[in-house]
């Protein structure tokens, strides 16, 4: 561990006014974390027994245990944090060092209060979903289907190749590593990658208990023996994959509402209205922990499953027919659907409306939720003008998570189309934009050179933007096309 890494631990015995204020209502406890308002990125994260709020600003990291324990940790790292993820009791931070063309990988063991780090060659555009940690090994999805396994000294232990774009690397609580790709889910062990299930998974995913995981389209799956079984096919309206199970019920969300679905019968049993837009949520034992925002300030709510209202009693209560919870409980009683349907074939009428999001200018992919064919230097206003999305509003989140209302849309910018009942989040692809800035210049040229020299790697939508000749590979022809674009 480098000596310049500073570590401070603050155990919260009383209410820490700087980090959060607290109040209770009849149905839930609410915590306001005002100290996170200036953070660049804030995420709710969960392991088997604990939910954490993690925020970063440059090289400073704040970690709050929010349920069931309560304490705060402040870390000051050597380099600015680009992305991070939590597995078991460890958080992995990726910190690019552009001056030396390296990436520092920092592993912080929360339970034992121990921090270690190592450097790997190249500055990579990893998202949080392309990082995994298991049995003292760090796994990184470096490029299209390629996964590297490192020990904590930075030595490359093994390389894997799924031969398809990796959407997510997953570790569950039984110490298995999985890679979700365009053609299925692979298990990873010392002998290599083996296909568990052929299926077209959608985007990033996360385990929510020992063997259940949710993907970014809101679908919940269960790993069972050598297969992945789809349990629930409902849209979870959250920024990042999240959810949970309680006994035999799946907990899902839709804007400000939580729903409890019986997995075996696909029936909506109970609901709860949080009165605020849900960005993320997890469940620990019988408590649901939600993340919302008031401006830039995170709001955490802890809700007991016992406080959920039954759908039947809510619908029969005529005095409450006009409130949000009653209306949404009734209209969303069909959130559950045939477990064999894909998102595009979902029987819920709201979900079928995804076809109303289209464009005569751009290539709108409603299966992978990507929008391609966007020219460099396309502004937010120009993009909105070239899209048709009747019945929806739209917000934009720049690569890294910050909302934008003007300027250029860039590669990996998320366009979120939403209404009162549902939302869809599309990743934008700007051909030749390899930095996410929205234009094409010498920085993109340098990124392409570094890629061809195996100095950096591309993942996710960046692979689409670098493949300028649509050949499903990135080579010197793409470099020539990029140079022409710059000229």
Short mmCIF file of C-alpha atoms in Angstrom, two decimals:
data_model
loop_
_atom_site.label_atom_id
_atom_site.label_comp_id
_atom_site.label_asym_id
_atom_site.label_seq_id
_atom_site.Cartn_x
_atom_site.Cartn_y
_atom_site.Cartn_z
CA UNK A 1 0.00 0.00 0.00
CA UNK A 2 1.40 3.40 -0.94
CA UNK A 3 2.21 5.70 1.96
CA UNK A 4 0.54 8.69 0.33
CA UNK A 5 -2.89 7.05 0.62
CA UNK A 6 -4.65 8.71 3.53
CA UNK A 7 -7.39 6.83 5.34
CA UNK A 8 -9.77 8.29 7.91
CA UNK A 9 -12.54 6.37 9.66
CA UNK A 10 -15.41 8.11 11.41
CA UNK A 11 -17.76 5.82 13.33
CA UNK A 12 -21.12 7.48 13.64
CA UNK A 13 -22.45 7.04 17.15
CA UNK A 14 -24.72 10.06 16.95
CA UNK A 15 -26.30 11.86 14.03
CA UNK A 16 -23.56 13.41 11.90
CA UNK A 17 -25.11 16.63 10.68
CA UNK A 18 -22.54 17.13 7.91
CA UNK A 19 -23.28 13.82 6.28
CA UNK A 20 -26.97 13.31 6.96
CA UNK A 21 -30.04 14.41 8.84
CA UNK A 22 -32.72 11.97 9.88
CA UNK A 23 -36.46 11.87 10.38
CA UNK A 24 -39.14 9.21 10.60
CA UNK A 25 -42.63 8.94 9.19
CA UNK A 26 -45.28 6.39 9.99
CA UNK A 27 -44.05 4.08 7.24
CA UNK A 28 -40.30 4.59 6.85
CA UNK A 29 -37.12 6.21 8.09
CA UNK A 30 -35.57 8.91 5.89
CA UNK A 31 -31.92 10.03 5.86
CA UNK A 32 -30.64 13.11 4.02
CA UNK A 33 -26.94 12.91 3.11
CA UNK A 34 -26.15 16.57 2.49
CA UNK A 35 -22.39 15.90 2.54
CA UNK A 36 -22.74 14.08 -0.81
CA UNK A 37 -24.29 17.02 -2.67
CA UNK A 38 -20.97 18.07 -4.20
CA UNK A 39 -19.90 14.53 -5.19
CA UNK A 40 -19.33 13.76 -8.88
CA UNK A 41 -20.83 10.28 -8.65
CA UNK A 42 -23.04 8.71 -5.98
CA UNK A 43 -24.25 5.11 -5.97
CA UNK A 44 -26.05 2.76 -3.60
CA UNK A 45 -24.18 -0.56 -3.28
CA UNK A 46 -24.94 -3.81 -1.49
CA UNK A 47 -23.23 -6.97 -0.31
CA UNK A 48 -24.88 -9.89 1.45
CA UNK A 49 -25.47 -8.15 4.78
CA UNK A 50 -25.04 -4.41 4.31
CA UNK A 51 -26.11 -1.51 2.08
CA UNK A 52 -23.62 1.31 1.46
CA UNK A 53 -23.80 4.77 -0.06
CA UNK A 54 -20.60 5.53 -1.98
CA UNK A 55 -19.65 8.89 -3.47
CA UNK A 56 -16.52 10.13 -5.23
CA UNK A 57 -15.11 13.52 -6.09
CA UNK A 58 -11.71 13.49 -7.80
CA UNK A 59 -9.56 11.29 -5.53
CA UNK A 60 -11.76 11.57 -2.41
CA UNK A 61 -14.14 8.71 -1.58
CA UNK A 62 -16.92 8.79 1.02
CA UNK A 63 -18.46 5.49 2.14
CA UNK A 64 -21.50 5.43 4.40
CA UNK A 65 -22.91 2.21 5.80
CA UNK A 66 -26.63 3.02 5.77
CA UNK A 67 -28.29 -0.25 6.82
CA UNK A 68 -28.23 -2.21 9.09
CA UNK A 69 -24.96 -0.75 10.45
CA UNK A 70 -24.24 2.98 10.40
CA UNK A 71 -20.76 4.48 10.08
CA UNK A 72 -18.70 6.58 7.67
CA UNK A 73 -15.29 6.12 6.02
CA UNK A 74 -13.35 8.77 4.11
CA UNK A 75 -10.55 7.70 1.74
CA UNK A 76 -8.11 10.00 -0.04
CA UNK A 77 -6.49 8.04 -2.87
CA UNK A 78 -3.41 8.75 -4.94
CA UNK A 79 -5.34 9.36 -8.17
CA UNK A 80 -8.80 10.46 -9.31
CA UNK A 81 -11.43 7.72 -9.27
CA UNK A 82 -12.96 6.83 -12.63
CA UNK A 83 -15.21 3.89 -11.67
CA UNK A 84 -15.79 1.53 -8.77
CA UNK A 85 -17.76 -1.50 -7.67
CA UNK A 86 -18.48 -3.49 -4.49
CA UNK A 87 -18.11 -7.24 -4.07
CA UNK A 88 -18.37 -9.05 -0.76
CA UNK A 89 -16.61 -6.74 1.74
CA UNK A 90 -14.32 -5.02 -0.76
CA UNK A 91 -14.72 -1.99 -3.02
CA UNK A 92 -12.57 -1.85 -6.14
CA UNK A 93 -11.62 1.58 -7.53
CA UNK A 94 -10.12 2.19 -10.97
CA UNK A 95 -7.96 5.30 -11.17
CA UNK A 96 -6.41 6.10 -14.59
CA UNK A 97 -2.96 7.71 -14.51
CA UNK A 98 -2.78 9.36 -17.93
CA UNK A 99 0.71 10.78 -17.42
CA UNK A 100 2.19 7.27 -17.21
CA UNK A 101 -0.42 5.44 -19.33
CA UNK A 102 -1.36 3.23 -16.39
CA UNK A 103 -4.43 2.47 -14.31
CA UNK A 104 -4.18 2.16 -10.55
CA UNK A 105 -6.46 -0.58 -9.17
CA UNK A 106 -7.30 0.08 -5.52
CA UNK A 107 -8.98 -2.58 -3.34
CA UNK A 108 -10.42 -1.47 -0.01
CA UNK A 109 -11.48 -4.16 2.48
CA UNK A 110 -14.21 -2.45 4.48
CA UNK A 111 -14.59 -5.10 7.16
CA UNK A 112 -10.86 -5.30 7.98
CA UNK A 113 -10.13 -1.64 7.20
CA UNK A 114 -7.33 -2.56 4.83
CA UNK A 115 -6.36 -0.93 1.54
CA UNK A 116 -4.03 -2.21 -1.16
CA UNK A 117 -3.32 -1.17 -4.74
CA UNK A 118 -1.44 -2.11 -7.90
CA UNK A 119 -0.93 -0.63 -11.36
CA UNK A 120 -1.73 -2.16 -14.73
CA UNK A 121 -0.66 -0.93 -18.15
CA UNK A 122 -3.07 1.28 -20.08
CA UNK A 123 -5.78 3.79 -19.14
CA UNK A 124 -9.05 1.98 -19.70
CA UNK A 125 -12.64 3.15 -20.09
CA UNK A 126 -14.09 0.66 -17.63
CA UNK A 127 -17.60 1.16 -16.31
CA UNK A 128 -18.58 -0.10 -12.85
CA UNK A 129 -20.18 -3.19 -14.40
CA UNK A 130 -16.90 -4.34 -15.97
CA UNK A 131 -15.14 -4.81 -12.61
CA UNK A 132 -15.35 -7.88 -10.37
CA UNK A 133 -13.53 -9.13 -7.30
CA UNK A 134 -13.50 -12.66 -5.93
CA UNK A 135 -11.16 -14.70 -3.71
CA UNK A 136 -8.45 -11.99 -3.80
CA UNK A 137 -8.53 -11.75 -7.60
CA UNK A 138 -9.60 -8.72 -9.63
CA UNK A 139 -11.38 -9.33 -12.94
CA UNK A 140 -11.58 -6.63 -15.63
CA UNK A 141 -13.44 -6.87 -18.96
CA UNK A 142 -10.80 -5.17 -21.11
CA UNK A 143 -12.22 -5.33 -24.60
CA UNK A 144 -14.77 -7.13 -26.77
CA UNK A 145 -15.09 -10.43 -24.91
CA UNK A 146 -11.65 -10.36 -23.29
CA UNK A 147 -11.37 -10.63 -19.51
CA UNK A 148 -8.16 -10.35 -17.48
CA UNK A 149 -7.68 -11.85 -14.03
CA UNK A 150 -5.13 -10.19 -11.68
CA UNK A 151 -3.86 -11.01 -8.23
CA UNK A 152 -3.43 -8.21 -5.67
CA UNK A 153 0.19 -7.72 -6.68
CA UNK A 154 -0.90 -6.82 -10.22
CA UNK A 155 0.25 -10.03 -11.86
CA UNK A 156 -1.91 -11.28 -14.72
CA UNK A 157 -3.06 -14.74 -13.67
CA UNK A 158 -5.25 -15.67 -16.62
CA UNK A 159 -6.91 -14.26 -19.73
CA UNK A 160 -10.38 -15.30 -20.86
CA UNK A 161 -12.20 -14.74 -24.15
CA UNK A 162 -15.99 -14.99 -24.45
CA UNK A 163 -15.79 -13.73 -28.08
CA UNK A 164 -18.74 -11.40 -27.44
CA UNK A 165 -19.22 -7.98 -25.89
CA UNK A 166 -19.27 -8.29 -22.10
CA UNK A 167 -22.12 -6.30 -20.57
CA UNK A 168 -21.29 -7.18 -16.96
CA UNK A 169 -18.98 -9.14 -14.71
CA UNK A 170 -20.78 -10.60 -11.72
CA UNK A 171 -19.70 -12.20 -8.46
CA UNK A 172 -22.37 -13.77 -6.29
CA UNK A 173 -22.21 -14.58 -2.63
CA UNK A 174 -21.21 -18.18 -3.35
CA UNK A 175 -17.89 -16.99 -4.82
CA UNK A 176 -18.55 -17.61 -8.50
CA UNK A 177 -17.71 -15.19 -11.29
CA UNK A 178 -20.01 -14.78 -14.28
CA UNK A 179 -19.75 -12.77 -17.50
CA UNK A 180 -22.95 -11.57 -19.18
CA UNK A 181 -22.46 -11.15 -22.92
CA UNK A 182 -24.49 -10.60 -26.06
CA UNK A 183 -24.94 -14.33 -26.59
CA UNK A 184 -25.30 -15.63 -23.04
CA UNK A 185 -23.88 -16.01 -19.56
CA UNK A 186 -20.48 -17.59 -18.92
CA UNK A 187 -19.04 -18.97 -15.69
CA UNK A 188 -15.38 -18.21 -15.09
CA UNK A 189 -12.99 -20.43 -13.14
CA UNK A 190 -9.34 -21.45 -13.22
CA UNK A 191 -9.93 -23.70 -16.23
CA UNK A 192 -11.52 -21.00 -18.38
CA UNK A 193 -14.93 -19.74 -19.53
CA UNK A 194 -17.88 -22.06 -20.04
CA UNK A 195 -21.29 -21.12 -21.42
CA UNK A 196 -24.02 -21.52 -18.78
CA UNK A 197 -27.00 -20.26 -20.74
CA UNK A 198 -27.51 -18.95 -24.27
CA UNK A 199 -29.55 -15.79 -23.91
CA UNK A 200 -29.51 -12.22 -25.15
CA UNK A 201 -28.97 -10.35 -21.89
CA UNK A 202 -29.63 -6.62 -21.81
CA UNK A 203 -26.94 -4.35 -20.44
CA UNK A 204 -25.37 -4.23 -16.98
CA UNK A 205 -26.54 -6.57 -14.22
CA UNK A 206 -26.05 -7.16 -10.51
CA UNK A 207 -26.62 -10.01 -8.07
CA UNK A 208 -29.19 -9.16 -5.40
CA UNK A 209 -28.76 -12.33 -3.33
CA UNK A 210 -27.00 -15.70 -3.52
CA UNK A 211 -28.24 -16.71 -6.96
CA UNK A 212 -30.70 -14.07 -8.23
CA UNK A 213 -29.58 -11.15 -10.38
CA UNK A 214 -31.29 -8.25 -12.17
CA UNK A 215 -30.23 -6.59 -15.41
CA UNK A 216 -30.60 -2.98 -16.53
CA UNK A 217 -33.91 -3.73 -18.26
CA UNK A 218 -35.43 -4.72 -14.93
CA UNK A 219 -35.52 -8.49 -15.56
CA UNK A 220 -34.72 -10.83 -12.70
CA UNK A 221 -32.97 -14.18 -13.26
CA UNK A 222 -31.93 -17.09 -11.08
CA UNK A 223 -28.74 -19.10 -11.61
CA UNK A 224 -29.68 -22.73 -11.06
CA UNK A 225 -27.20 -25.55 -11.76
CA UNK A 226 -26.12 -24.94 -15.38
CA UNK A 227 -28.90 -22.60 -16.42
CA UNK A 228 -30.22 -19.09 -15.88
CA UNK A 229 -33.99 -19.00 -15.33
CA UNK A 230 -35.93 -15.79 -15.96
CA UNK A 231 -38.16 -15.15 -12.94
CA UNK A 232 -39.84 -11.80 -13.60
CA UNK A 233 -39.96 -9.68 -16.75
CA UNK A 234 -40.89 -6.20 -15.58
CA UNK A 235 -39.27 -2.84 -16.23
CA UNK A 236 -37.53 -1.56 -13.09
CA UNK A 237 -37.33 2.20 -13.42
CA UNK A 238 -33.89 2.73 -11.86
CA UNK A 239 -30.61 4.26 -13.09
CA UNK A 240 -28.52 1.19 -12.18
CA UNK A 241 -29.46 -2.50 -11.89
CA UNK A 242 -30.95 -3.04 -8.44
CA UNK A 243 -33.73 -4.93 -6.73
CA UNK A 244 -34.17 -7.78 -4.31
CA UNK A 245 -36.17 -10.73 -3.11
CA UNK A 246 -37.99 -11.37 0.14
CA UNK A 247 -39.03 -14.97 0.78
CA UNK A 248 -40.64 -15.99 -2.53
CA UNK A 249 -41.44 -12.44 -3.62
CA UNK A 250 -39.52 -10.22 -6.02
CA UNK A 251 -39.30 -6.53 -5.16
CA UNK A 252 -39.43 -4.28 -8.25
CA UNK A 253 -39.97 -0.58 -8.84
CA UNK A 254 -41.71 1.80 -11.20
CA UNK A 255 -40.89 5.54 -10.80
CA UNK A 256 -41.82 6.24 -7.15
CA UNK A 257 -43.53 2.91 -6.45
CA UNK A 258 -42.26 -0.40 -5.09
CA UNK A 259 -44.08 -3.62 -5.88
CA UNK A 260 -43.92 -7.08 -4.37
CA UNK A 261 -44.47 -9.84 -6.95
CA UNK A 262 -45.00 -13.49 -6.16
CA UNK A 263 -42.34 -15.28 -8.21
CA UNK A 264 -44.20 -18.56 -8.52
CA UNK A 265 -47.53 -17.09 -9.68
CA UNK A 266 -46.34 -13.80 -11.24
CA UNK A 267 -48.96 -11.85 -9.29
CA UNK A 268 -48.53 -8.41 -7.79
CA UNK A 269 -49.23 -8.76 -4.06
CA UNK A 270 -48.31 -5.48 -2.40
CA UNK A 271 -47.14 -1.97 -3.22
CA UNK A 272 -45.60 1.04 -1.55
CA UNK A 273 -45.39 4.65 -2.74
CA UNK A 274 -42.18 6.43 -1.70
CA UNK A 275 -43.33 9.87 -2.95
CA UNK A 276 -39.99 10.38 -4.69
CA UNK A 277 -38.34 9.10 -7.85
CA UNK A 278 -36.39 5.91 -7.08
CA UNK A 279 -32.87 5.84 -8.54
CA UNK A 280 -31.80 2.58 -6.87
CA UNK A 281 -33.04 0.16 -4.24
CA UNK A 282 -31.92 -3.00 -2.46
CA UNK A 283 -33.45 -5.27 0.15
CA UNK A 284 -31.69 -6.62 3.25
CA UNK A 285 -33.72 -9.23 5.11
CA UNK A 286 -37.18 -7.58 5.21
CA UNK A 287 -36.05 -3.95 4.78
CA UNK A 288 -36.06 -2.15 1.43
CA UNK A 289 -33.43 0.62 1.13
CA UNK A 290 -34.10 3.18 -1.62
CA UNK A 291 -31.99 6.00 -3.07
CA UNK A 292 -33.61 9.19 -4.39
CA UNK A 293 -32.30 12.70 -4.91
CA UNK A 294 -33.51 16.16 -3.93
CA UNK A 295 -31.51 18.27 -6.34
CA UNK A 296 -28.01 16.84 -5.88
CA UNK A 297 -28.62 15.64 -2.32
CA UNK A 298 -29.08 11.86 -1.81
CA UNK A 299 -32.13 10.79 0.16
CA UNK A 300 -32.12 7.29 1.68
CA UNK A 301 -35.31 5.61 2.87
CA UNK A 302 -35.54 2.34 4.80
CA UNK A 303 -38.95 0.69 4.46
CA UNK A 304 -40.15 -2.43 6.24
CA UNK A 305 -41.84 -5.01 4.03
CA UNK A 306 -44.63 -5.08 6.61
CA UNK A 307 -45.50 -1.51 5.62
CA UNK A 308 -46.30 -2.50 2.03
CA UNK A 309 -50.04 -2.27 1.29
CA UNK A 310 -51.88 -5.15 -0.32
CA UNK A 311 -53.01 -4.37 -3.87
CA UNK A 312 -56.51 -5.71 -3.25
CA UNK A 313 -57.15 -3.58 -0.16
CA UNK A 314 -55.72 -0.49 -1.83
CA UNK A 315 -57.95 -0.91 -4.88
CA UNK A 316 -61.03 -1.43 -2.73
CA UNK A 317 -60.43 1.69 -0.65
CA UNK A 318 -62.61 4.21 -2.47
CA UNK A 319 -61.44 7.10 -0.32
CA UNK A 320 -57.90 6.64 -1.66
CA UNK A 321 -58.70 6.12 -5.33
CA UNK A 322 -57.24 9.48 -6.24
CA UNK A 323 -53.92 9.21 -4.45
CA UNK A 324 -50.74 8.13 -6.17
CA UNK A 325 -50.35 4.86 -4.37
CA UNK A 326 -53.88 3.67 -5.11
CA UNK A 327 -53.75 4.66 -8.77
CA UNK A 328 -50.34 3.13 -9.38
CA UNK A 329 -51.11 -0.05 -7.47
CA UNK A 330 -54.17 -0.63 -9.63
CA UNK A 331 -52.66 0.30 -12.98
CA UNK A 332 -49.51 -1.72 -12.38
CA UNK A 333 -51.14 -4.93 -11.20
CA UNK A 334 -50.05 -6.34 -14.56
CA UNK A 335 -46.38 -5.53 -14.07
CA UNK A 336 -45.73 -9.25 -14.04
CA UNK A 337 -45.70 -10.94 -17.41
CA UNK A 338 -45.08 -14.23 -19.14
CA UNK A 339 -41.58 -15.21 -18.03
CA UNK A 340 -40.63 -16.37 -21.54
CA UNK A 341 -41.29 -13.01 -23.23
CA UNK A 342 -38.59 -10.53 -24.18
CA UNK A 343 -38.98 -6.83 -23.40
CA UNK A 344 -40.29 -6.07 -26.88
CA UNK A 345 -43.02 -8.71 -26.54
CA UNK A 346 -44.06 -7.80 -23.01
CA UNK A 347 -47.81 -7.97 -22.51
CA UNK A 348 -47.90 -4.80 -20.40
CA UNK A 349 -49.32 -2.05 -22.61
CA UNK A 350 -46.87 0.51 -21.20
CA UNK A 351 -43.92 -1.64 -22.17
CA UNK A 352 -45.19 -2.03 -25.72
CA UNK A 353 -45.01 1.75 -26.11
CA UNK A 354 -41.25 1.54 -26.53
CA UNK A 355 -41.93 1.47 -30.29
CA UNK A 356 -43.05 5.10 -30.04
CA UNK A 357 -39.41 6.03 -29.39
CA UNK A 358 -37.91 6.22 -32.88
CA UNK A 359 -36.12 8.45 -35.35
CA UNK A 360 -35.96 9.06 -39.08
CA UNK A 361 -32.33 10.19 -38.69
CA UNK A 362 -30.77 7.81 -36.17
CA UNK A 363 -30.67 4.03 -35.78
CA UNK A 364 -32.77 3.34 -32.65
CA UNK A 365 -32.09 -0.17 -31.29
CA UNK A 366 -35.00 -1.04 -28.98
CA UNK A 367 -33.54 -4.45 -28.14
CA UNK A 368 -30.16 -3.30 -26.81
CA UNK A 369 -31.40 0.20 -25.92
CA UNK A 370 -28.78 1.98 -28.02
CA UNK A 371 -29.08 4.85 -30.50
CA UNK A 372 -26.45 4.85 -33.26
CA UNK A 373 -25.75 6.99 -36.31
CA UNK A 374 -25.41 10.26 -34.36
CA UNK A 375 -23.00 12.75 -35.94
CA UNK A 376 -20.18 14.32 -33.93
CA UNK A 377 -20.97 17.74 -32.41
CA UNK A 378 -24.68 16.96 -32.10
CA UNK A 379 -26.17 19.15 -29.39
CA UNK A 380 -28.85 18.14 -26.91
CA UNK A 381 -31.34 20.36 -28.74
CA UNK A 382 -30.48 18.86 -32.17
CA UNK A 383 -30.77 15.32 -30.84
CA UNK A 384 -34.20 16.00 -29.34
CA UNK A 385 -35.33 17.58 -32.64
CA UNK A 386 -34.30 14.43 -34.56
CA UNK A 387 -36.16 12.03 -32.24
CA UNK A 388 -39.84 11.13 -31.94
CA UNK A 389 -40.91 10.18 -28.43
CA UNK A 390 -44.57 11.05 -28.06
CA UNK A 391 -45.82 10.52 -24.52
CA UNK A 392 -42.33 10.72 -22.98
CA UNK A 393 -40.05 13.34 -21.52
CA UNK A 394 -36.28 13.03 -21.93
CA UNK A 395 -33.24 13.70 -19.73
CA UNK A 396 -29.57 13.27 -20.56
CA UNK A 397 -26.76 11.94 -18.38
CA UNK A 398 -23.19 12.41 -19.54
CA UNK A 399 -20.73 9.53 -19.45
CA UNK A 400 -19.98 9.31 -15.71
CA UNK A 401 -23.51 10.09 -14.50
CA UNK A 402 -23.91 13.90 -14.41
CA UNK A 403 -27.10 15.32 -15.96
CA UNK A 404 -26.66 17.70 -18.91
CA UNK A 405 -29.20 20.07 -20.45
CA UNK A 406 -27.10 21.66 -23.22
CA UNK A 407 -23.88 21.16 -25.15
CA UNK A 408 -22.89 18.05 -27.10
CA UNK A 409 -24.21 14.57 -26.46
CA UNK A 410 -21.31 12.13 -26.43
CA UNK A 411 -20.64 8.44 -26.70
CA UNK A 412 -22.14 6.63 -23.69
CA UNK A 413 -24.37 9.59 -22.87
CA UNK A 414 -27.63 8.12 -21.55
CA UNK A 415 -30.89 9.47 -22.98
CA UNK A 416 -33.62 8.65 -20.50
CA UNK A 417 -37.15 8.69 -21.97
CA UNK A 418 -39.77 8.59 -19.22
CA UNK A 419 -43.35 9.29 -18.24
CA UNK A 420 -45.34 8.80 -15.04
CA UNK A 421 -45.31 5.02 -15.32
CA UNK A 422 -42.13 3.87 -16.99
CA UNK A 423 -38.76 4.88 -18.43
CA UNK A 424 -36.21 3.61 -20.96
CA UNK A 425 -32.51 4.48 -20.91
CA UNK A 426 -30.65 4.45 -24.24
CA UNK A 427 -26.87 4.68 -24.64
CA UNK A 428 -25.87 7.04 -27.44
CA UNK A 429 -23.21 6.15 -30.00
CA UNK A 430 -21.35 8.93 -31.82
CA UNK A 431 -19.14 7.41 -34.51
CA UNK A 432 -15.47 8.19 -33.88
CA UNK A 433 -16.05 9.74 -30.44
CA UNK A 434 -13.88 7.50 -28.25
CA UNK A 435 -13.63 9.86 -25.26
CA UNK A 436 -17.32 10.60 -24.64
CA UNK A 437 -16.82 14.32 -25.35
CA UNK A 438 -19.20 14.39 -28.32
CA UNK A 439 -16.70 15.55 -30.94
CA UNK A 440 -13.88 13.90 -32.92
CA UNK A 441 -10.34 15.24 -32.56
CA UNK A 442 -6.73 14.29 -31.84
CA UNK A 443 -7.66 12.76 -28.48
CA UNK A 444 -9.83 10.22 -30.27
CA UNK A 445 -7.00 9.56 -32.73
CA UNK A 446 -4.63 8.90 -29.84
CA UNK A 447 -7.17 6.55 -28.24
CA UNK A 448 -7.47 4.60 -31.49
CA UNK A 449 -3.66 4.36 -31.82
CA UNK A 450 -3.40 3.15 -28.22
CA UNK A 451 -6.10 0.56 -28.86
CA UNK A 452 -4.35 -0.84 -31.93
CA UNK A 453 -1.12 -1.02 -29.89
CA UNK A 454 -2.99 -2.87 -27.09
CA UNK A 455 -2.34 0.03 -24.72
CA UNK A 456 -6.04 0.64 -23.99
CA UNK A 457 -9.26 -1.27 -24.52
CA UNK A 458 -12.83 -0.35 -25.37
CA UNK A 459 -15.96 -1.79 -23.82
CA UNK A 460 -19.69 -1.47 -24.38
CA UNK A 461 -20.90 1.25 -26.71
CA UNK A 462 -17.32 2.49 -27.29
CA UNK A 463 -16.75 -0.65 -29.36
CA UNK A 464 -19.58 0.38 -31.68
CA UNK A 465 -18.20 3.89 -32.05
CA UNK A 466 -14.69 2.68 -32.90
CA UNK A 467 -15.96 0.20 -35.54
CA UNK A 468 -16.41 2.84 -38.23
CA UNK A 469 -16.62 0.40 -41.15
CA UNK A 470 -19.18 -1.84 -39.37
CA UNK A 471 -16.99 -4.92 -39.82
CA UNK A 472 -17.45 -6.14 -36.21
CA UNK A 473 -13.74 -5.60 -35.62
CA UNK A 474 -11.51 -2.60 -34.98
CA UNK A 475 -8.45 -2.35 -37.20
CA UNK A 476 -6.34 0.03 -39.32
CA UNK A 477 -9.24 0.66 -41.70
CA UNK A 478 -11.17 2.20 -38.81
CA UNK A 479 -8.11 4.30 -37.98
CA UNK A 480 -7.94 5.60 -41.57
CA UNK A 481 -11.64 6.49 -41.49
CA UNK A 482 -11.15 8.27 -38.18
CA UNK A 483 -8.22 10.29 -39.55
CA UNK A 484 -10.40 11.33 -42.51
CA UNK A 485 -13.10 12.49 -40.11
CA UNK A 486 -10.59 14.61 -38.19
CA UNK A 487 -9.14 16.09 -41.38
#
